[in-house]
Tab-separated table of N, CA and C in Angstrom:
chain	number	residue	atom	x	y	z
A	1467	UNK	N	16.118	-17.723	53.422
A	1467	UNK	CA	16.622	-18.694	52.442
A	1467	UNK	C	18.162	-18.575	52.430
A	1468	UNK	N	18.802	-19.711	52.496
A	1468	UNK	CA	20.278	-19.703	52.494
A	1468	UNK	C	20.845	-19.325	51.158
A	1469	UNK	N	22.096	-18.864	51.170
A	1469	UNK	CA	22.755	-18.535	49.894
A	1469	UNK	C	22.828	-19.731	48.952
A	1470	UNK	N	22.961	-20.886	49.488
A	1470	UNK	CA	23.029	-22.121	48.647
A	1470	UNK	C	21.737	-22.316	47.927
A	1471	UNK	N	20.605	-22.126	48.600
A	1471	UNK	CA	19.302	-22.318	47.970
A	1471	UNK	C	18.969	-21.202	46.989
A	1472	UNK	N	19.447	-19.968	47.271
A	1472	UNK	CA	19.137	-18.863	46.417
A	1472	UNK	C	19.710	-19.049	44.986
A	1473	UNK	N	20.866	-19.637	44.894
A	1473	UNK	CA	21.448	-19.789	43.549
A	1473	UNK	C	20.689	-20.747	42.634
A	1474	UNK	N	19.837	-21.564	43.214
A	1474	UNK	CA	19.051	-22.514	42.431
A	1474	UNK	C	17.651	-22.009	42.163
A	1475	UNK	N	17.285	-20.880	42.775
A	1475	UNK	CA	15.931	-20.337	42.595
A	1475	UNK	C	15.801	-19.800	41.176
A	1476	UNK	N	14.748	-20.195	40.475
A	1476	UNK	CA	14.509	-19.792	39.114
A	1476	UNK	C	14.013	-18.335	39.043
A	1477	UNK	N	14.643	-17.554	38.162
A	1477	UNK	CA	14.202	-16.173	37.908
A	1477	UNK	C	12.936	-16.231	37.083
A	1478	UNK	N	11.928	-15.432	37.436
A	1478	UNK	CA	10.683	-15.422	36.734
A	1478	UNK	C	10.749	-14.514	35.500
A	1479	UNK	N	10.319	-15.033	34.375
A	1479	UNK	CA	10.189	-14.293	33.160
A	1479	UNK	C	8.697	-14.259	32.720
A	1480	UNK	N	7.838	-14.463	33.673
A	1480	UNK	CA	6.386	-14.503	33.427
A	1480	UNK	C	5.768	-13.179	33.812
A	1481	UNK	N	5.108	-12.524	32.885
A	1481	UNK	CA	4.548	-11.197	33.148
A	1481	UNK	C	3.012	-11.223	32.969
A	1482	UNK	N	2.386	-10.632	33.988
A	1482	UNK	CA	0.900	-10.621	34.047
A	1482	UNK	C	0.324	-9.228	33.837
A	1483	UNK	N	1.076	-8.190	34.097
A	1483	UNK	CA	0.535	-6.835	33.912
A	1483	UNK	C	1.626	-5.901	33.359
A	1484	UNK	N	1.174	-4.856	32.732
A	1484	UNK	CA	2.096	-3.895	32.087
A	1484	UNK	C	3.015	-3.152	33.057
A	1485	UNK	N	2.627	-3.119	34.313
A	1485	UNK	CA	3.428	-2.390	35.289
A	1485	UNK	C	4.527	-3.216	35.969
A	1486	UNK	N	4.627	-4.500	35.612
A	1486	UNK	CA	5.697	-5.353	36.149
A	1486	UNK	C	7.048	-4.885	35.575
A	1487	UNK	N	8.037	-4.922	36.424
A	1487	UNK	CA	9.372	-4.401	36.093
A	1487	UNK	C	10.273	-5.552	35.565
A	1488	UNK	N	10.970	-5.241	34.482
A	1488	UNK	CA	11.880	-6.212	33.907
A	1488	UNK	C	13.123	-6.283	34.853
A	1489	UNK	N	13.566	-7.478	35.145
A	1489	UNK	CA	14.687	-7.675	36.114
A	1489	UNK	C	15.938	-8.197	35.508
A	1490	UNK	N	16.152	-7.883	34.210
A	1490	UNK	CA	17.363	-8.316	33.532
A	1490	UNK	C	17.547	-7.512	32.245
A	1491	UNK	N	18.702	-7.596	31.660
A	1491	UNK	CA	18.981	-7.052	30.309
A	1491	UNK	C	19.087	-5.562	30.297
A	1492	UNK	N	19.176	-5.073	29.056
A	1492	UNK	CA	19.385	-3.656	28.823
A	1492	UNK	C	18.270	-2.764	29.282
A	1493	UNK	N	17.054	-3.313	29.452
A	1493	UNK	CA	15.902	-2.518	29.946
A	1493	UNK	C	15.570	-2.815	31.416
A	1494	UNK	N	16.491	-3.369	32.136
A	1494	UNK	CA	16.255	-3.755	33.520
A	1494	UNK	C	15.765	-2.476	34.298
A	1495	UNK	N	14.709	-2.639	35.040
A	1495	UNK	CA	14.193	-1.534	35.843
A	1495	UNK	C	13.057	-0.812	35.155
A	1496	UNK	N	12.793	-1.105	33.897
A	1496	UNK	CA	11.654	-0.483	33.147
A	1496	UNK	C	10.518	-1.399	33.172
A	1497	UNK	N	9.252	-0.864	33.112
A	1497	UNK	CA	8.061	-1.705	33.081
A	1497	UNK	C	7.943	-2.423	31.761
A	1498	UNK	N	7.335	-3.592	31.804
A	1498	UNK	CA	7.152	-4.404	30.619
A	1498	UNK	C	6.268	-3.667	29.631
A	1499	UNK	N	5.255	-2.877	30.145
A	1499	UNK	CA	4.368	-2.121	29.291
A	1499	UNK	C	5.096	-0.998	28.528
A	1500	UNK	N	6.039	-0.321	29.234
A	1500	UNK	CA	6.859	0.670	28.588
A	1500	UNK	C	7.715	0.120	27.450
A	1501	UNK	N	8.291	-1.047	27.714
A	1501	UNK	CA	9.135	-1.737	26.728
A	1501	UNK	C	8.279	-2.231	25.514
A	1502	UNK	N	7.074	-2.756	25.844
A	1502	UNK	CA	6.223	-3.222	24.763
A	1502	UNK	C	5.867	-2.089	23.769
A	1503	UNK	N	5.669	-0.885	24.319
A	1503	UNK	CA	5.270	0.256	23.514
A	1503	UNK	C	6.469	0.867	22.716
A	1504	UNK	N	7.613	0.964	23.425
A	1504	UNK	CA	8.762	1.603	22.846
A	1504	UNK	C	9.690	0.717	22.043
A	1505	UNK	N	9.821	-0.533	22.524
A	1505	UNK	CA	10.769	-1.479	21.866
A	1505	UNK	C	10.129	-2.883	21.698
A	1506	UNK	N	9.051	-2.952	20.930
A	1506	UNK	CA	8.356	-4.247	20.794
A	1506	UNK	C	9.286	-5.339	20.226
A	1507	UNK	N	10.253	-4.959	19.455
A	1507	UNK	CA	11.189	-5.952	18.906
A	1507	UNK	C	11.998	-6.621	19.981
A	1508	UNK	N	12.238	-5.950	21.079
A	1508	UNK	CA	12.971	-6.558	22.218
A	1508	UNK	C	12.095	-7.614	22.890
A	1509	UNK	N	10.842	-7.351	23.043
A	1509	UNK	CA	9.890	-8.326	23.590
A	1509	UNK	C	9.868	-9.550	22.729
A	1510	UNK	N	9.729	-9.340	21.429
A	1510	UNK	CA	9.756	-10.467	20.484
A	1510	UNK	C	11.055	-11.305	20.643
A	1511	UNK	N	12.155	-10.637	20.755
A	1511	UNK	CA	13.440	-11.288	20.922
A	1511	UNK	C	13.424	-12.096	22.186
A	1512	UNK	N	12.952	-11.494	23.274
A	1512	UNK	CA	12.925	-12.225	24.575
A	1512	UNK	C	12.047	-13.522	24.475
A	1513	UNK	N	10.915	-13.346	23.850
A	1513	UNK	CA	10.014	-14.510	23.725
A	1513	UNK	C	10.724	-15.648	22.944
A	1514	UNK	N	11.438	-15.284	21.947
A	1514	UNK	CA	12.107	-16.328	21.130
A	1514	UNK	C	13.383	-16.880	21.804
A	1515	UNK	N	14.047	-16.111	22.628
A	1515	UNK	CA	15.382	-16.493	23.134
A	1515	UNK	C	15.446	-16.869	24.596
A	1516	UNK	N	14.445	-16.542	25.422
A	1516	UNK	CA	14.537	-16.856	26.834
A	1516	UNK	C	13.504	-17.925	27.155
A	1517	UNK	N	14.040	-19.077	27.573
A	1517	UNK	CA	13.180	-20.184	27.919
A	1517	UNK	C	12.377	-19.709	29.153
A	1518	UNK	N	11.044	-19.820	29.108
A	1518	UNK	CA	10.207	-19.432	30.203
A	1518	UNK	C	9.698	-17.999	30.168
A	1519	UNK	N	10.213	-17.209	29.193
A	1519	UNK	CA	9.711	-15.821	29.056
A	1519	UNK	C	8.345	-15.901	28.481
A	1520	UNK	N	7.334	-15.373	29.222
A	1520	UNK	CA	5.983	-15.372	28.645
A	1520	UNK	C	5.170	-14.248	29.162
A	1521	UNK	N	4.219	-13.867	28.329
A	1521	UNK	CA	3.249	-12.880	28.680
A	1521	UNK	C	1.938	-13.583	28.897
A	1522	UNK	N	1.238	-13.280	29.953
A	1522	UNK	CA	-0.075	-13.903	30.192
A	1522	UNK	C	-0.949	-13.604	29.007
A	1523	UNK	N	-2.067	-14.296	28.882
A	1523	UNK	CA	-2.941	-14.174	27.700
A	1523	UNK	C	-3.373	-12.692	27.521
A	1524	UNK	N	-3.805	-12.082	28.607
A	1524	UNK	CA	-4.338	-10.682	28.497
A	1524	UNK	C	-3.199	-9.741	27.994
A	1525	UNK	N	-1.986	-9.943	28.552
A	1525	UNK	CA	-0.886	-9.097	28.183
A	1525	UNK	C	-0.357	-9.417	26.736
A	1526	UNK	N	-0.442	-10.676	26.370
A	1526	UNK	CA	-0.051	-11.077	24.997
A	1526	UNK	C	-1.001	-10.454	23.996
A	1527	UNK	N	-2.241	-10.406	24.309
A	1527	UNK	CA	-3.275	-9.757	23.410
A	1527	UNK	C	-2.968	-8.264	23.337
A	1528	UNK	N	-2.669	-7.624	24.448
A	1528	UNK	CA	-2.331	-6.208	24.418
A	1528	UNK	C	-1.067	-5.897	23.619
A	1529	UNK	N	-0.086	-6.785	23.750
A	1529	UNK	CA	1.185	-6.697	22.985
A	1529	UNK	C	0.882	-6.763	21.473
A	1530	UNK	N	0.031	-7.706	21.085
A	1530	UNK	CA	-0.327	-7.830	19.690
A	1530	UNK	C	-1.005	-6.548	19.206
A	1531	UNK	N	-1.897	-5.976	20.031
A	1531	UNK	CA	-2.621	-4.772	19.619
A	1531	UNK	C	-1.581	-3.619	19.415
A	1532	UNK	N	-0.603	-3.533	20.358
A	1532	UNK	CA	0.439	-2.472	20.270
A	1532	UNK	C	1.191	-2.648	18.958
A	1533	UNK	N	1.583	-3.843	18.606
A	1533	UNK	CA	2.334	-4.058	17.363
A	1533	UNK	C	1.493	-3.715	16.117
A	1534	UNK	N	0.206	-4.051	16.186
A	1534	UNK	CA	-0.726	-3.747	15.074
A	1534	UNK	C	-0.852	-2.221	14.943
A	1535	UNK	N	-0.996	-1.527	16.041
A	1535	UNK	CA	-1.154	-0.035	16.026
A	1535	UNK	C	0.152	0.585	15.400
A	1536	UNK	N	1.309	0.075	15.760
A	1536	UNK	CA	2.581	0.615	15.234
A	1536	UNK	C	2.660	0.342	13.776
A	1537	UNK	N	2.235	-0.826	13.359
A	1537	UNK	CA	2.247	-1.253	11.939
A	1537	UNK	C	1.332	-0.364	11.126
A	1538	UNK	N	0.128	-0.071	11.636
A	1538	UNK	CA	-0.799	0.813	10.945
A	1538	UNK	C	-0.325	2.244	10.852
A	1539	UNK	N	0.423	2.745	11.797
A	1539	UNK	CA	0.976	4.080	11.813
A	1539	UNK	C	1.993	4.217	10.643
A	1540	UNK	N	2.736	3.155	10.422
A	1540	UNK	CA	3.756	3.168	9.358
A	1540	UNK	C	3.138	3.207	7.983
A	1541	UNK	N	1.945	2.630	7.833
A	1541	UNK	CA	1.287	2.561	6.486
A	1541	UNK	C	0.474	3.771	6.199
């Protein structure tokens, strides 16, 4: 692919499994699963602020479970 075409290629913000690596931001190089468990507020921020950032249905359900577990630990 030429350099000209590369600059127009869309970066993917779609995640299908916990072992996928984040390719941007302060947690670049870490797995999405690791971030979901340690910094769920960052994932929420990405969902709200990055057009096209999405978790597949299975991963979104897991993320919700992680947030509920954390919430229950606080109570």
